[in-house]
PDB file of C-alpha atoms in Angstrom:
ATOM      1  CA  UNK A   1     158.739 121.125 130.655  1.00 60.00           C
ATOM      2  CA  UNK A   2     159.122 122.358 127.090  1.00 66.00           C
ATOM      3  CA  UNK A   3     162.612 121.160 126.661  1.00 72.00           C
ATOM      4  CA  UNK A   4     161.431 117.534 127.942  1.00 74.00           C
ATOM      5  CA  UNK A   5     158.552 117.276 125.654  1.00 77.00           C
ATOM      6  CA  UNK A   6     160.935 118.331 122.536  1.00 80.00           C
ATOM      7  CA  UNK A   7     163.651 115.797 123.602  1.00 79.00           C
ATOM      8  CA  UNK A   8     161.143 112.990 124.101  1.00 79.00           C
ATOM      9  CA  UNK A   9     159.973 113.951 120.268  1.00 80.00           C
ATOM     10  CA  UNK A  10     162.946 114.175 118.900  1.00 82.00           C
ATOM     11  CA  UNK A  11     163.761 110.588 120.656  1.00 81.00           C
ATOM     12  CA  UNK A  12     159.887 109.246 119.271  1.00 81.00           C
ATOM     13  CA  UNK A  13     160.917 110.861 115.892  1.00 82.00           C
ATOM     14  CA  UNK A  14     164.448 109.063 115.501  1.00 82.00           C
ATOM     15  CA  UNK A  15     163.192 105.612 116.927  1.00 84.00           C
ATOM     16  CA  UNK A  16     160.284 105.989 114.006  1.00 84.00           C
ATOM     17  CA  UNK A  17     163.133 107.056 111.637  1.00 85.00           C
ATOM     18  CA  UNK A  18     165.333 103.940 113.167  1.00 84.00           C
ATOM     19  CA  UNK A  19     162.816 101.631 112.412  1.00 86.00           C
ATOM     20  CA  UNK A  20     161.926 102.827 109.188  1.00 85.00           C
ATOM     21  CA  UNK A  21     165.471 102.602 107.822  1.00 86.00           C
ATOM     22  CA  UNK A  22     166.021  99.238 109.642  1.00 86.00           C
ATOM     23  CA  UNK A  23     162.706  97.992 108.344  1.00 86.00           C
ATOM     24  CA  UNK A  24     163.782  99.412 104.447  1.00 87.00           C
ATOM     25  CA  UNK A  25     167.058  97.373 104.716  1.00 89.00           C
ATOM     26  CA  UNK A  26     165.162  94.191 105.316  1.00 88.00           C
ATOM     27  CA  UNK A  27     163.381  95.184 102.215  1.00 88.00           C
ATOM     28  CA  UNK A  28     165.759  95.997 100.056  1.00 89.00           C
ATOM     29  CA  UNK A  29     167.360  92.970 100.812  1.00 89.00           C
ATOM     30  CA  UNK A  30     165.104  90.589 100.955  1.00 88.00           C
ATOM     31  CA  UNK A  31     164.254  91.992  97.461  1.00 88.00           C
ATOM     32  CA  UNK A  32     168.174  91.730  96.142  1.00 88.00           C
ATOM     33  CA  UNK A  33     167.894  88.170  97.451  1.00 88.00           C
ATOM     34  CA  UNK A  34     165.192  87.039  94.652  1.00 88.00           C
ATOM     35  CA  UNK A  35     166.883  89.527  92.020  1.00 89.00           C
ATOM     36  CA  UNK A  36     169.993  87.405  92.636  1.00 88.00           C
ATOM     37  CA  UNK A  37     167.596  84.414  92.892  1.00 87.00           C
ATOM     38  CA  UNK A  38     165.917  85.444  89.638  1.00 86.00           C
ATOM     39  CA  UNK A  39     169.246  85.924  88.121  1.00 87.00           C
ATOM     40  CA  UNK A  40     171.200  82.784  88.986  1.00 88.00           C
ATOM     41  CA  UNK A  41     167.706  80.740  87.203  1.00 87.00           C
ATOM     42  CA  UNK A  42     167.915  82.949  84.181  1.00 87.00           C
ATOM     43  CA  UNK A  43     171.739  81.848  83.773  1.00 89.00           C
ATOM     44  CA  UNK A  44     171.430  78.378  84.874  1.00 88.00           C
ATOM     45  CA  UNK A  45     168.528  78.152  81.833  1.00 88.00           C
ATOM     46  CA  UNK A  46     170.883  79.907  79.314  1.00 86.00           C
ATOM     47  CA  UNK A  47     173.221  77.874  80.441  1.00 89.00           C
ATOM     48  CA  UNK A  48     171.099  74.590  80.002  1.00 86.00           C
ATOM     49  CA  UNK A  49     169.756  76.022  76.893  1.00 86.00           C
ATOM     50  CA  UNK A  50     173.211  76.367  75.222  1.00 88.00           C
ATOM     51  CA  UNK A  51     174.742  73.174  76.429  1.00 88.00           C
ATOM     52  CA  UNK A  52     171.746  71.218  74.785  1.00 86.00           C
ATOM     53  CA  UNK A  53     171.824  73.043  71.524  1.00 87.00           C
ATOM     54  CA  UNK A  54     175.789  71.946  71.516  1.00 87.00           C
ATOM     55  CA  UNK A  55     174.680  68.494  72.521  1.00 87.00           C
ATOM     56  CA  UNK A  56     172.116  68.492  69.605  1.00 85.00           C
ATOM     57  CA  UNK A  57     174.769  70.106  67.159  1.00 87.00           C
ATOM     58  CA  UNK A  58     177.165  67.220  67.629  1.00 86.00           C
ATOM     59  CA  UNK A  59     174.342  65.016  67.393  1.00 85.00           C
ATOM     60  CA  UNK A  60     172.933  66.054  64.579  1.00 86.00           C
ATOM     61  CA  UNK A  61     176.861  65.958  62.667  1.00 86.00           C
ATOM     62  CA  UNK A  62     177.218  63.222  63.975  1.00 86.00           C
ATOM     63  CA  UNK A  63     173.699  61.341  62.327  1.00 85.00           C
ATOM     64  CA  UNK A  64     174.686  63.393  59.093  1.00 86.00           C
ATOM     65  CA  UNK A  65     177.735  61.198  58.655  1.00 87.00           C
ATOM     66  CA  UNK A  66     176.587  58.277  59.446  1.00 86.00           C
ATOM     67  CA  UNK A  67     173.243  58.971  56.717  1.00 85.00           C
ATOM     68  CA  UNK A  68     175.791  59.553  54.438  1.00 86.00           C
ATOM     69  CA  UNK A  69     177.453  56.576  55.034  1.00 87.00           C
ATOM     70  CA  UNK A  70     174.653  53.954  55.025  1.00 86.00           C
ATOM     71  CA  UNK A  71     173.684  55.972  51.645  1.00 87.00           C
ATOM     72  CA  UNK A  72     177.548  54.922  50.425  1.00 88.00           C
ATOM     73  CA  UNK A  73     177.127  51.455  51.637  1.00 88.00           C
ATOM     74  CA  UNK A  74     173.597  51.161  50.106  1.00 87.00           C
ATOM     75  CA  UNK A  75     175.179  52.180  46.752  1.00 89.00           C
ATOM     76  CA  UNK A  76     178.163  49.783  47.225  1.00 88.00           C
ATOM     77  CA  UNK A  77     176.192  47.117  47.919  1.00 88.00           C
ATOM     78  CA  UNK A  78     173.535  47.744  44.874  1.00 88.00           C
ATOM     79  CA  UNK A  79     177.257  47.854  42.753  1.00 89.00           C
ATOM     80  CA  UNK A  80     178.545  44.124  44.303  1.00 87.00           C
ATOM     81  CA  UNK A  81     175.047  43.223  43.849  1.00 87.00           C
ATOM     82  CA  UNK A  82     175.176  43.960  40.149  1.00 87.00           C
ATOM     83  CA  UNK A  83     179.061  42.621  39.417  1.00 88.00           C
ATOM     84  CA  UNK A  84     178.248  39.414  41.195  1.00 88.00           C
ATOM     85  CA  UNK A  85     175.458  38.505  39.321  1.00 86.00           C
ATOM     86  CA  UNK A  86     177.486  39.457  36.101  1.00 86.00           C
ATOM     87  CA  UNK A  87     180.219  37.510  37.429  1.00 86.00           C
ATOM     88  CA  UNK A  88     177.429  34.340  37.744  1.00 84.00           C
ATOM     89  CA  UNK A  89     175.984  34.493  34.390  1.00 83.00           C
ATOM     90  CA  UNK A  90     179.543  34.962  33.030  1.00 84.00           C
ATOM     91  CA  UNK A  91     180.625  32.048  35.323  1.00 80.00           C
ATOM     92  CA  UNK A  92     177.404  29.901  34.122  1.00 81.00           C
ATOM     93  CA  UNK A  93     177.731  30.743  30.297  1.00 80.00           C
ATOM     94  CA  UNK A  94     181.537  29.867  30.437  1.00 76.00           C
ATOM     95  CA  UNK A  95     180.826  26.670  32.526  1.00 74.00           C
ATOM     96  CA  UNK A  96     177.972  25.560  30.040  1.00 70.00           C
ATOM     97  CA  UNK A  97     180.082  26.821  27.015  1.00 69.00           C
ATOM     98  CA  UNK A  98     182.688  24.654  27.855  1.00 67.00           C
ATOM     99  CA  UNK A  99     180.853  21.536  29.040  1.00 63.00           C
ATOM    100  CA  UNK A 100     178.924  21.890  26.312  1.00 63.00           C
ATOM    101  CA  UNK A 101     182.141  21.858  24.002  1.00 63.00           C
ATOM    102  CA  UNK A 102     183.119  18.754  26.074  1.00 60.00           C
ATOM    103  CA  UNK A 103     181.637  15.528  26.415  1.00 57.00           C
ATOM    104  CA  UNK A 104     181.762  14.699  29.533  1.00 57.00           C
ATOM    105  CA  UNK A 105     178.489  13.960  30.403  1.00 64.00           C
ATOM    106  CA  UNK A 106     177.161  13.130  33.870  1.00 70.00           C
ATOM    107  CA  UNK A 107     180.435  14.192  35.427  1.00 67.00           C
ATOM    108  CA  UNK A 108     180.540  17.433  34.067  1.00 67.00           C
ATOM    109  CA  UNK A 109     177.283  18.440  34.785  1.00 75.00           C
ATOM    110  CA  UNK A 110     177.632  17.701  38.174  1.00 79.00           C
ATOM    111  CA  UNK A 111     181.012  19.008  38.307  1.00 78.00           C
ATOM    112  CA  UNK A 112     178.981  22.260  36.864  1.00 80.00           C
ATOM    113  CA  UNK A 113     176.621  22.507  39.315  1.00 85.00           C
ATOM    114  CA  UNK A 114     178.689  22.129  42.455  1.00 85.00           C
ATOM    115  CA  UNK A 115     180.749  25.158  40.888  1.00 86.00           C
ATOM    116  CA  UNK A 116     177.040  26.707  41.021  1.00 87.00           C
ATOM    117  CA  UNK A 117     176.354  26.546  44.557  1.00 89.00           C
ATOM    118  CA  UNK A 118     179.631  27.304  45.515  1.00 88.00           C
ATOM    119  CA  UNK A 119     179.754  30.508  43.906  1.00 88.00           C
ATOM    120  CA  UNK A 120     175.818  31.068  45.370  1.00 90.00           C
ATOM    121  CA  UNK A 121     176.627  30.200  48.147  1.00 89.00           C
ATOM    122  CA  UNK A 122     179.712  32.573  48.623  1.00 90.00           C
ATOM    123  CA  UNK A 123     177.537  35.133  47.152  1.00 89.00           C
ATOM    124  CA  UNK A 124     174.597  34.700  49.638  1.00 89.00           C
ATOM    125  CA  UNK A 125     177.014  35.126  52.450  1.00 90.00           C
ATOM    126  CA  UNK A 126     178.658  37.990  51.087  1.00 90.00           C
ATOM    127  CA  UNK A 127     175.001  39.667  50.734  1.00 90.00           C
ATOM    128  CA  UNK A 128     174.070  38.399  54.297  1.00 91.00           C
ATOM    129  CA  UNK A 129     176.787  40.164  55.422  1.00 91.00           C
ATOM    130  CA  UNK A 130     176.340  43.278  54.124  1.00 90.00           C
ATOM    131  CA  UNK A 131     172.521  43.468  54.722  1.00 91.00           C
ATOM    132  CA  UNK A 132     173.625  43.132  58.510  1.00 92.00           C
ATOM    133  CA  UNK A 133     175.601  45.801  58.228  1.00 90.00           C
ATOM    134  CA  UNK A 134     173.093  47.874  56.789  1.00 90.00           C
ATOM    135  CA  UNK A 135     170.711  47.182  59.447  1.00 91.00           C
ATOM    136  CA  UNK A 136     173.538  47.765  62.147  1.00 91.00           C
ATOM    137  CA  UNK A 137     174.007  51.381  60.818  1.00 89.00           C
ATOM    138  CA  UNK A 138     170.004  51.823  60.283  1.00 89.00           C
ATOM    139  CA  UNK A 139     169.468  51.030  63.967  1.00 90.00           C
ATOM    140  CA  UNK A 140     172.215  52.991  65.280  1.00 89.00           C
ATOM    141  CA  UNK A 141     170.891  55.770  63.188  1.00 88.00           C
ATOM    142  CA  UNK A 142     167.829  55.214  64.558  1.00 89.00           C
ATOM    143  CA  UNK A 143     169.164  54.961  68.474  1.00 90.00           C
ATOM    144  CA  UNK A 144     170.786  58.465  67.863  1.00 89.00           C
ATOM    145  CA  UNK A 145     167.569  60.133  66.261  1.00 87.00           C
ATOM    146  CA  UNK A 146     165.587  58.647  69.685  1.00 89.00           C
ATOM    147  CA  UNK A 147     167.929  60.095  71.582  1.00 89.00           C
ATOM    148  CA  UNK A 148     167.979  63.547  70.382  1.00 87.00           C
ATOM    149  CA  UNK A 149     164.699  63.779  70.447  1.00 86.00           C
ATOM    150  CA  UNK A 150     164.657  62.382  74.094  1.00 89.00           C
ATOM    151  CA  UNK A 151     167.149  65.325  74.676  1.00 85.00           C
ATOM    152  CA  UNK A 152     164.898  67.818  73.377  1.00 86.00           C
ATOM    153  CA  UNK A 153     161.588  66.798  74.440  1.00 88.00           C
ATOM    154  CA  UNK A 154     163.276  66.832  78.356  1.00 88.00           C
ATOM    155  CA  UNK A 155     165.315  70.437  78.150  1.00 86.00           C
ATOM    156  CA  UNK A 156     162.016  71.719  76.883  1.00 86.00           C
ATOM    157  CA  UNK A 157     160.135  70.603  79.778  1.00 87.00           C
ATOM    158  CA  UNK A 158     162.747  71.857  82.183  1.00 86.00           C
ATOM    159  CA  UNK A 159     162.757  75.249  80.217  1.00 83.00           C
ATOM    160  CA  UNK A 160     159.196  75.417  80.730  1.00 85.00           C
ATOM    161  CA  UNK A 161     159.233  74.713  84.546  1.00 85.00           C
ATOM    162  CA  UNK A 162     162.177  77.225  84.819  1.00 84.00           C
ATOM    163  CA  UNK A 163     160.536  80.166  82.895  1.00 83.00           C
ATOM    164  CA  UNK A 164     157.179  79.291  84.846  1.00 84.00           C
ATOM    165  CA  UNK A 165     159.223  79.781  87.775  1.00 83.00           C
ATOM    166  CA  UNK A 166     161.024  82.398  86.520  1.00 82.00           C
ATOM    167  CA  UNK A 167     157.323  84.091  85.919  1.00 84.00           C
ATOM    168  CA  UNK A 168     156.412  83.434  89.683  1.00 86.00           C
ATOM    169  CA  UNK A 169     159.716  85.026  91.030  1.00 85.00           C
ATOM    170  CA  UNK A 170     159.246  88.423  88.835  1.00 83.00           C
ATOM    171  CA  UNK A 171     155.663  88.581  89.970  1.00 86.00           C
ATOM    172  CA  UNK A 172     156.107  88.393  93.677  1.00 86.00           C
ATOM    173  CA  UNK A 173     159.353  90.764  93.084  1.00 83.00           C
ATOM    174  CA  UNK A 174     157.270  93.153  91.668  1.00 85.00           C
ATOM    175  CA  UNK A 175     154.701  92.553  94.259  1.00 86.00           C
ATOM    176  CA  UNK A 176     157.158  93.539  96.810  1.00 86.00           C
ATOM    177  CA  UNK A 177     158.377  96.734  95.184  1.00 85.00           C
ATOM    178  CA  UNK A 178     154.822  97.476  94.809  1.00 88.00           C
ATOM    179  CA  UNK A 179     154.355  97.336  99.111  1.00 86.00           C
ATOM    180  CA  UNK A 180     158.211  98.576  99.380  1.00 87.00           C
ATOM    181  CA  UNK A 181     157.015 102.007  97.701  1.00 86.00           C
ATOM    182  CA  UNK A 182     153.292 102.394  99.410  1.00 87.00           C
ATOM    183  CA  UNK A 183     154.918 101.645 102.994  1.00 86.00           C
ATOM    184  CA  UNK A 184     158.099 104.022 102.153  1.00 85.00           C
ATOM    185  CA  UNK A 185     154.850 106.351 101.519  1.00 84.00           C
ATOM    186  CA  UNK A 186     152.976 105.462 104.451  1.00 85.00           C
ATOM    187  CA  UNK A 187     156.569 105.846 106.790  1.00 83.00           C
ATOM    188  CA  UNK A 188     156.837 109.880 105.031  1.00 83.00           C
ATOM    189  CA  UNK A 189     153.140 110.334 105.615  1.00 83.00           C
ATOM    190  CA  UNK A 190     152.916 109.005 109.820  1.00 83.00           C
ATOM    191  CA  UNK A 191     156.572 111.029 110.137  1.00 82.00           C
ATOM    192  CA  UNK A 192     155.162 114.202 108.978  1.00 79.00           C
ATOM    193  CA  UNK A 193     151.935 113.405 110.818  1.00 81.00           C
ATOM    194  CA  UNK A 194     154.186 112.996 114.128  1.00 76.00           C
ATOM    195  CA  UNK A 195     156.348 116.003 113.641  1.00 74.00           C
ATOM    196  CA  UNK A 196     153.280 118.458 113.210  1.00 77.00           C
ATOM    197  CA  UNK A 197     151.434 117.254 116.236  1.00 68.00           C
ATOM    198  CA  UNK A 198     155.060 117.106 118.150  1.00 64.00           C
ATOM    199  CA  UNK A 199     155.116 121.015 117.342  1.00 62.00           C
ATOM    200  CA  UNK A 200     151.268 121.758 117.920  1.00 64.00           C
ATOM    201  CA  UNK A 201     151.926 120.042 121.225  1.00 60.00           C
ATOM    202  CA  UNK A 202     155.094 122.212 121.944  1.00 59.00           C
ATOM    203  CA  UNK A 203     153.477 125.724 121.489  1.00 60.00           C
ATOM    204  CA  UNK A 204     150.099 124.399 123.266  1.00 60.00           C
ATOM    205  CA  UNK A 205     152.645 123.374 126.275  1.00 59.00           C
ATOM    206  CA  UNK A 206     154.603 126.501 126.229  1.00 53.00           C
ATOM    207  CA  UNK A 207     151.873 128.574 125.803  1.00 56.00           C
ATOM    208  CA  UNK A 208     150.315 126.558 129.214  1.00 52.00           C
ATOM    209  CA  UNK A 209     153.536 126.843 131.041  1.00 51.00           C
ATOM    210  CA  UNK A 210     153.474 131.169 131.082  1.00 46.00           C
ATOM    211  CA  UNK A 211     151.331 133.235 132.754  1.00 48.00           C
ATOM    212  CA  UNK A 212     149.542 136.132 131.415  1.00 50.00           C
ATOM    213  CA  UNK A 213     150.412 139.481 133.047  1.00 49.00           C
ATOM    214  CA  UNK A 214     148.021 142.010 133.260  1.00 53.00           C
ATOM    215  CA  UNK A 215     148.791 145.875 132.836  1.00 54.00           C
ATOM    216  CA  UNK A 216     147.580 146.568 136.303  1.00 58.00           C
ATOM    217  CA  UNK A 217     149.924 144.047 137.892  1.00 55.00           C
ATOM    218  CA  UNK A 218     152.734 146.080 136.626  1.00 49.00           C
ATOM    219  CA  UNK A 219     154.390 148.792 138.871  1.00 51.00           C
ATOM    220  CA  UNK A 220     155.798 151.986 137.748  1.00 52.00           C
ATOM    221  CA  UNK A 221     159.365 152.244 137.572  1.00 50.00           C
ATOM    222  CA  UNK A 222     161.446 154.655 139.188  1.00 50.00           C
ATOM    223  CA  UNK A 223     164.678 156.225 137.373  1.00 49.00           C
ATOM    224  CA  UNK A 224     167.806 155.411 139.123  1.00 52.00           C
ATOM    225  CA  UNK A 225     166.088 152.454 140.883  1.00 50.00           C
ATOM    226  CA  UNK A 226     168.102 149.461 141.628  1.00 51.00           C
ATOM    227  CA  UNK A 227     166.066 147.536 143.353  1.00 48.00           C
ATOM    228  CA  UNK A 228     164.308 144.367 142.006  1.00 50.00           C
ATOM    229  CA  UNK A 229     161.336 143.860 140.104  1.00 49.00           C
ATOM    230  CA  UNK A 230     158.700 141.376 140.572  1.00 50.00           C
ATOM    231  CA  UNK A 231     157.506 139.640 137.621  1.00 48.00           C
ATOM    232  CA  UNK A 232     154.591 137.743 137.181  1.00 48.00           C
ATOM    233  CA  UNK A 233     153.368 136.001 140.402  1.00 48.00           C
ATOM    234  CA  UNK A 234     155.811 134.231 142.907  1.00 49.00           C
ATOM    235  CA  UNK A 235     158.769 135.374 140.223  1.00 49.00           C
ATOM    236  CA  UNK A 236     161.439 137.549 140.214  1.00 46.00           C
ATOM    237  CA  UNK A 237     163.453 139.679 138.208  1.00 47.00           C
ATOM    238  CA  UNK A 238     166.969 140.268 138.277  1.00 45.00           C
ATOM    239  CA  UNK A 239     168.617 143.602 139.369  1.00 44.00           C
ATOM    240  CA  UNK A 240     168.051 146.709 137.160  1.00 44.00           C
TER     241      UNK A 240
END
């Protein structure tokens, strides 16, 4: 009966132990599942992070030359600006300089003045041109700037969604180391719960199972005997 009751605790005992460990495993992985979780959102926002501060890099070289090259045109233009209308008062002093000196009257003057336009005209084209140009570059410039700042304004919003999530995922991690440890605790405290009242049980069982004998049950022995002798009630002895 004692041997029973010990095998059918030791059985209890390593079924509680089996389901412990099994039940641990499904912990500990469930809980390396969001670590790796936790860690493949980390890199994909580093990631992220670094790709859009390349993107805004190259963007921001990129604006940088073109600046610098509507502040070049800006200058050349002021320059052609400045020579052309040198050129016209040089072109209208020489044309009234010399009609003057001539007398050609009517014909010249007209002659004069059709030089004039022409040479406004040209001039206003030539400055149409170049204010179109300007304003090409200005709005590309522009385009580029609203871009970047498009850019920004969006991997900020999906930084802040990741970390938030990020914050989540660490919290419920912890969470679950938190229950991991009090039920590991719990699991020690119900085994060695089960394995003192397995023993108590044990020793109450044996102690049960055996009969007191009383002094006056016994029998005096004789020397040389080789007979057998009893033992208890209903029990007996092997041969002396």
């Amino acid at each position: 009966m004692g041997k029973a009751n010990n095998e059918i605790s030791q059985l209890l005992k390593k079924r509680v132990m089996r389901n412990c460990h099994k039940k641990r495993r499904r912990q500990e992985r469930a809980v390396a599942k969001r670590l790796a979780a936790e860690e493949a959102v980390t890199q994909r926002i580093s990631d992220g992070v670094k790709k859009q501060k390349a993107l805004a890099e190259k963007y921001y070289s990129k604006l940088k030359n073109i600046s610098k090259e509507a502040k070049d045109l800006r200058c050349k233009i002021q320059v052609q600006q400045h020579t052309t209308k040198v050129l016209l008062d040089t072109a209208v002093i020489y044309i009234v300089v010399h009609i003057a000196g001539r007398t050609m009257g009517k014909a010249n003057n007209e002659i004069s003045q059709l030089l004039k336009k022409r040479v406004m005209r040209n001039c206003h084209k030539k400055r149409r041109r170049q204010e179109r140009a300007v304003a090409k570059r200005l709005a590309a410039e522009e385009a580029v700037t609203q871009r970047i700042s498009d850019g920004v304004k969006k991997q900020k919003a999906l930084a802040e969604k990741y970390y938030s999530k990020l914050k989540n995922i660490s919290k419920e991690a912890k969470d679950l180391r938190c229950k991991i440890q009090v039920q590991q605790h719990t699991t020690k405290v119900l085994l060695d719960t089960a394995a003192i009242g397995n023993g108590s049980l044990i020793s109450k069982t044996i102690t049960a199972s055996v009969k007191q004998i009383s002094p006056s049950e016994l029998s005096p022995v004789e020397k040389n005997n080789t007979g057998t002798i009893p033992v208890g009630s209903g029990t007996y002895g092997r041969k002396l």
